[in-house]
mmCIF file of C-alpha atoms in Angstrom:
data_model
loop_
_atom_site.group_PDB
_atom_site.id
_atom_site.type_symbol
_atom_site.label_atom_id
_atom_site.label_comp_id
_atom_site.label_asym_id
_atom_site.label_seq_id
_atom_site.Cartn_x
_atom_site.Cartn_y
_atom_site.Cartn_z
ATOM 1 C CA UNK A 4 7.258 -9.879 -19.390
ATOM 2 C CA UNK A 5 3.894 -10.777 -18.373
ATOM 3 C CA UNK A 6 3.467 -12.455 -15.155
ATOM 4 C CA UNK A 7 1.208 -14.807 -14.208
ATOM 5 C CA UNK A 8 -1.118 -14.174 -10.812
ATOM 6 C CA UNK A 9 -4.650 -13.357 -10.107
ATOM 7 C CA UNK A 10 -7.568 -15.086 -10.086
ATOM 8 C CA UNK A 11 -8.811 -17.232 -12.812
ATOM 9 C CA UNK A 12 -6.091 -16.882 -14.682
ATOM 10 C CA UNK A 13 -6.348 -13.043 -14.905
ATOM 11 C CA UNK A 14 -2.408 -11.425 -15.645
ATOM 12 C CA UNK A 15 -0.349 -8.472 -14.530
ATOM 13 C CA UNK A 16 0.222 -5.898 -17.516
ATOM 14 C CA UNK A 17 4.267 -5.126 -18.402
ATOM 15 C CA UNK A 18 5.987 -3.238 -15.449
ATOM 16 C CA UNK A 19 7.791 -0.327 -16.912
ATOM 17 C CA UNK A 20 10.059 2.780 -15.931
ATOM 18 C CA UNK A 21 8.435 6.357 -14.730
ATOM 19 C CA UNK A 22 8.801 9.710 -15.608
ATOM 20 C CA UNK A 23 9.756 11.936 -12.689
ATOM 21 C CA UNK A 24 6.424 14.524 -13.535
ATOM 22 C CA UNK A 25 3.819 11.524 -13.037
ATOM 23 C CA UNK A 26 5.111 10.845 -9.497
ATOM 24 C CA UNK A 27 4.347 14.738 -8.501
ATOM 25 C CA UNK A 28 0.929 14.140 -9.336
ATOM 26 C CA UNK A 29 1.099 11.341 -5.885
ATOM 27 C CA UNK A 30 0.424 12.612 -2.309
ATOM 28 C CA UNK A 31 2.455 10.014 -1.355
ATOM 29 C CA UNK A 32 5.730 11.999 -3.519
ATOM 30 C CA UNK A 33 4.690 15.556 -2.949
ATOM 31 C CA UNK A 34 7.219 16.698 -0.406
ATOM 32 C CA UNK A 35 10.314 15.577 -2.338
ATOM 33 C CA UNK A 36 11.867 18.126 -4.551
ATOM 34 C CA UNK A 37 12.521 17.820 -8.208
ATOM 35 C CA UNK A 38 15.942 16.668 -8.000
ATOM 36 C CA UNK A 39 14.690 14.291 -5.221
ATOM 37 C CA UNK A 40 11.842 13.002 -7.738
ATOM 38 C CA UNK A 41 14.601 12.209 -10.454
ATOM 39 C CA UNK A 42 16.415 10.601 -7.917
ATOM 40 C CA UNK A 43 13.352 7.927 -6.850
ATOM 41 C CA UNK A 44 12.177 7.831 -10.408
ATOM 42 C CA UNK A 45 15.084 5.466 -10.992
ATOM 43 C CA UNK A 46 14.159 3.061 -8.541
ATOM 44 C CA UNK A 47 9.991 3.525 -9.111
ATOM 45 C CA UNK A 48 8.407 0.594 -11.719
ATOM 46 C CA UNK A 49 4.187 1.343 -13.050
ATOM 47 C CA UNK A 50 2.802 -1.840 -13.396
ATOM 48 C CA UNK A 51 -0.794 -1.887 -14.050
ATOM 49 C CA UNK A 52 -3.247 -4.702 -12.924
ATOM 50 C CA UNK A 53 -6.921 -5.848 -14.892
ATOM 51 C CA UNK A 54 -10.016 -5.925 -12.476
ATOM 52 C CA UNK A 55 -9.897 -9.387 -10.543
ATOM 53 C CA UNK A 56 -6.374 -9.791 -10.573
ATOM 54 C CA UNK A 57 -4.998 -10.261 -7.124
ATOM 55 C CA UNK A 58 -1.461 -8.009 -7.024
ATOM 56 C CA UNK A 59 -0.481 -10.436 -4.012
ATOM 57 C CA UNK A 60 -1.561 -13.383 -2.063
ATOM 58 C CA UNK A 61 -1.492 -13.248 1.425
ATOM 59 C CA UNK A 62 1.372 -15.070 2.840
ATOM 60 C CA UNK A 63 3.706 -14.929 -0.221
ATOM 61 C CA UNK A 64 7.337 -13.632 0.190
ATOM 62 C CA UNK A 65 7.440 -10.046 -1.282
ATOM 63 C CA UNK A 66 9.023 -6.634 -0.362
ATOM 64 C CA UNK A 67 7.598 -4.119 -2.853
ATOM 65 C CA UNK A 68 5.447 -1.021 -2.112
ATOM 66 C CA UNK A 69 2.643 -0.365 -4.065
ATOM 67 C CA UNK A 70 1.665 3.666 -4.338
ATOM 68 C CA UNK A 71 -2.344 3.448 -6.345
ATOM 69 C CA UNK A 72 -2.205 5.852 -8.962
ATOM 70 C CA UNK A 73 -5.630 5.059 -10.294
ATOM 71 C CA UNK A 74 -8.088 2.360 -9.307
ATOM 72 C CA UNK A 75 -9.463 0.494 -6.293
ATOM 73 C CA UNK A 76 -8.285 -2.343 -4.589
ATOM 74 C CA UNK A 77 -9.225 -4.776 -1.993
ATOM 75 C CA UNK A 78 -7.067 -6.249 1.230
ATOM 76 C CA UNK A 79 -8.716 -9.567 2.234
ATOM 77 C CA UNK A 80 -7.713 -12.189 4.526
ATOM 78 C CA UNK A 81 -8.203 -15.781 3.920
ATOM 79 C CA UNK A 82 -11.124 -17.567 5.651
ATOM 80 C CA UNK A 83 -10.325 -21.664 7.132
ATOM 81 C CA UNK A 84 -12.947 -22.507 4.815
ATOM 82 C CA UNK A 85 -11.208 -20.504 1.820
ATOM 83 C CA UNK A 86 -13.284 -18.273 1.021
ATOM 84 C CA UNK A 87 -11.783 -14.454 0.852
ATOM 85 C CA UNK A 88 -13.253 -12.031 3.342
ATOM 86 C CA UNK A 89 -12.452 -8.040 2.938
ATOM 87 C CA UNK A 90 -10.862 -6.155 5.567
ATOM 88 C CA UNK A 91 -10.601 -2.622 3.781
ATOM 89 C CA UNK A 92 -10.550 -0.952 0.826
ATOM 90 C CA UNK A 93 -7.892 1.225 -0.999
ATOM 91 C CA UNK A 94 -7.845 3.773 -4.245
ATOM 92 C CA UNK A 95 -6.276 6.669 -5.157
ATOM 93 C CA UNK A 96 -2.962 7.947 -3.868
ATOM 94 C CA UNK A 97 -3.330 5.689 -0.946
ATOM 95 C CA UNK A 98 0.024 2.313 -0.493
ATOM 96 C CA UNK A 99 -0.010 -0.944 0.199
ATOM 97 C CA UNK A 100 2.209 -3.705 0.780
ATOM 98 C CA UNK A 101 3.915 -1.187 3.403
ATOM 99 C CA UNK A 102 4.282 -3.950 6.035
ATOM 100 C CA UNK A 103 6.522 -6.365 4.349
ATOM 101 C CA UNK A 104 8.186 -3.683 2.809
ATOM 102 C CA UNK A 105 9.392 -2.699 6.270
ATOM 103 C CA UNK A 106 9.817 -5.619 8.066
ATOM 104 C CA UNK A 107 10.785 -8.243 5.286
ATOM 105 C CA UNK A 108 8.109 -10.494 6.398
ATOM 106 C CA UNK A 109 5.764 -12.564 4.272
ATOM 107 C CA UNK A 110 2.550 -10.621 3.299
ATOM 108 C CA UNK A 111 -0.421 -9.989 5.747
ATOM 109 C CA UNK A 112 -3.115 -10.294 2.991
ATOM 110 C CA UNK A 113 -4.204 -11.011 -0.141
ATOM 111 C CA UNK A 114 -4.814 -7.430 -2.308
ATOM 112 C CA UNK A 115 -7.324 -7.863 -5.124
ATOM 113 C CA UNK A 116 -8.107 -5.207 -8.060
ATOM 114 C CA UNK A 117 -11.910 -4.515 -7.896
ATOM 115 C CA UNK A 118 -11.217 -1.860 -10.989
ATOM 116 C CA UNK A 119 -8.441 -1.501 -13.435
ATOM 117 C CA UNK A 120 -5.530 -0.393 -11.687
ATOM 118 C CA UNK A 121 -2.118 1.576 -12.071
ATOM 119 C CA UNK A 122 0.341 1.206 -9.416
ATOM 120 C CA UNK A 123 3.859 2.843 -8.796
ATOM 121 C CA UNK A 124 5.860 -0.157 -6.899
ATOM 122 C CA UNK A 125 9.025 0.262 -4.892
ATOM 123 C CA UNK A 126 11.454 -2.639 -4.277
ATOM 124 C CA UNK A 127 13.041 -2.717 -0.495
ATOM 125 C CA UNK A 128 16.384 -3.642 -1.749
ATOM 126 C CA UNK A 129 16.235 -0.413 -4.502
ATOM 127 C CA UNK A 130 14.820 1.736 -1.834
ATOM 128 C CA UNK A 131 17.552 0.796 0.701
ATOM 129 C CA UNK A 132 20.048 0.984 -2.053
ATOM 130 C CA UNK A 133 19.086 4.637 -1.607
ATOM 131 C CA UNK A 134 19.966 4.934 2.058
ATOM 132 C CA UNK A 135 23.550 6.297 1.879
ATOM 133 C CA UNK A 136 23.532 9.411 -0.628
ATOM 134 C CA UNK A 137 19.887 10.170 0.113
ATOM 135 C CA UNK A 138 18.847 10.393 3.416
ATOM 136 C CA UNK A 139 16.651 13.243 3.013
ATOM 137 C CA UNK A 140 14.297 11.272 0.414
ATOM 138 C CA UNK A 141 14.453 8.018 2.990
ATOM 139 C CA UNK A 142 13.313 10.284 5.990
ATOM 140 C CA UNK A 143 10.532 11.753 3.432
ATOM 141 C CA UNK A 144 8.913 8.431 2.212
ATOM 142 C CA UNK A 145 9.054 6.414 5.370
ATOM 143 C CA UNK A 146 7.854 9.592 7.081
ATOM 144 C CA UNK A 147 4.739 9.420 4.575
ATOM 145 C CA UNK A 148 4.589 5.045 5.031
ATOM 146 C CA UNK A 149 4.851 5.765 8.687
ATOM 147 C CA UNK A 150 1.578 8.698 8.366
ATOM 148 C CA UNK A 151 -0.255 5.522 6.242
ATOM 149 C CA UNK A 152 0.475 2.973 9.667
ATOM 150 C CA UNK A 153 -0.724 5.812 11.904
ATOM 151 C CA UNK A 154 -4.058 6.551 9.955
ATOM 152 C CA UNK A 155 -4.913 3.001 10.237
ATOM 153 C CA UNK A 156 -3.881 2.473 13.526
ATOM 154 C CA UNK A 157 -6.120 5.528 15.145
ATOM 155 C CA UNK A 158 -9.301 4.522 12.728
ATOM 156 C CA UNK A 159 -8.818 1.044 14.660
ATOM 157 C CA UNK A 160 -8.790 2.846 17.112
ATOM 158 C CA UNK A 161 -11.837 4.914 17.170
ATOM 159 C CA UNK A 162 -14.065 1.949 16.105
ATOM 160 C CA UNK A 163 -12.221 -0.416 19.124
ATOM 161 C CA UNK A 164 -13.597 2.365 21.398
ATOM 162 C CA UNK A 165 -16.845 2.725 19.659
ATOM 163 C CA UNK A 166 -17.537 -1.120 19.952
ATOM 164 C CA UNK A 167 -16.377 -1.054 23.474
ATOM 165 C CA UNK A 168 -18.775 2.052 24.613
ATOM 166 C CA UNK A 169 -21.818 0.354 22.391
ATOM 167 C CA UNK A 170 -21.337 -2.951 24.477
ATOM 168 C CA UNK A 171 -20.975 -1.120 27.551
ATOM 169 C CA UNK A 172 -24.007 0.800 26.723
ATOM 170 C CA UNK A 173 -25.819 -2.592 26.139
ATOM 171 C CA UNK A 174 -24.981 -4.049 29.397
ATOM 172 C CA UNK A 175 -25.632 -0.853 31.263
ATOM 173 C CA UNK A 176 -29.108 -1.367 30.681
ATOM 174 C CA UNK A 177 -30.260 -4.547 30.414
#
């Protein structure tokens, strides 16, 4: 089915099932084991997205992770007069969508395709569904979410301090 969302009327192509050897081809799958791959396969959709077409809007209920097999997207907050301003920008092998996915919350920003894009997309309740008989592939892909949160946390990190030694710097010697 063909779901409306996006901007200007732009739609979401047909979400479909995945074949186990297209997920080893992910960093974000690469430590789990064949058996481990069928396993997740099950629960994995591909839905691809058209340039412009915004995936999710910031603030809408959703608990899906999106793994970016091809393309480029955009994570942009909402402006109080509207407009859309860009906080970062994502593309190959890298998630999103990793924050409601954990905490059930609604979504921190808006994610727009700036190309044509093919995502893998994992639904919280099929991931936790998961939990009992495979604990090995849980520890494996929130080990690799939690990598994701800790990459972004230390690059805020490093331009925090950089700001804070440039205005320093400033002060210093005026």
């Amino acid at each position: 089915p063909l779901h409306k969302g996006g901007i200007g009327g732009v739609q979401k192509q047909e979400v479909s099932m995945v074949d186990p050897k297209l997920l080893r081809e992910l960093t974000f799958f690469a430590d789990l084991t064949d058996n481990e791959l069928d396993v997740v396969a099950k629960i994995v959709k591909k839905q691809d997205f058209k340039t412009g077409a915004s995936v999710f809007k910031e603030s809408e209920d959703g608990q899906s992770l999106y793994v970016i097999k091809s393309g480029e997207v955009k994570a942009c907050k909402t402006a109080p007069d509207g407009e859309l301003f860009t906080l970062t920008l994502m593309k190959d092998n890298e998630i999103f969508g990793e924050m409601s996915f954990l905490d059930g919350r609604p979504r921190s920003a808006t994610i727009v395709a700036i190309t044509d894009i093919e995502t893998y997309i994992i639904e919280k309740s099929d991931f936790e569904g998961l939990v009992d008989n495979n604990p090995r592939i849980i520890y494996k892909l929130l080990r690799n979410i939690v990598f994701t949160i800790h990459t972004i946390v230390r690059g805020m990190n490093s331009r925090y301090i950089e700001m804070v030694n440039y205005m320093w710097g400033r002060k210093r010697f005026t």
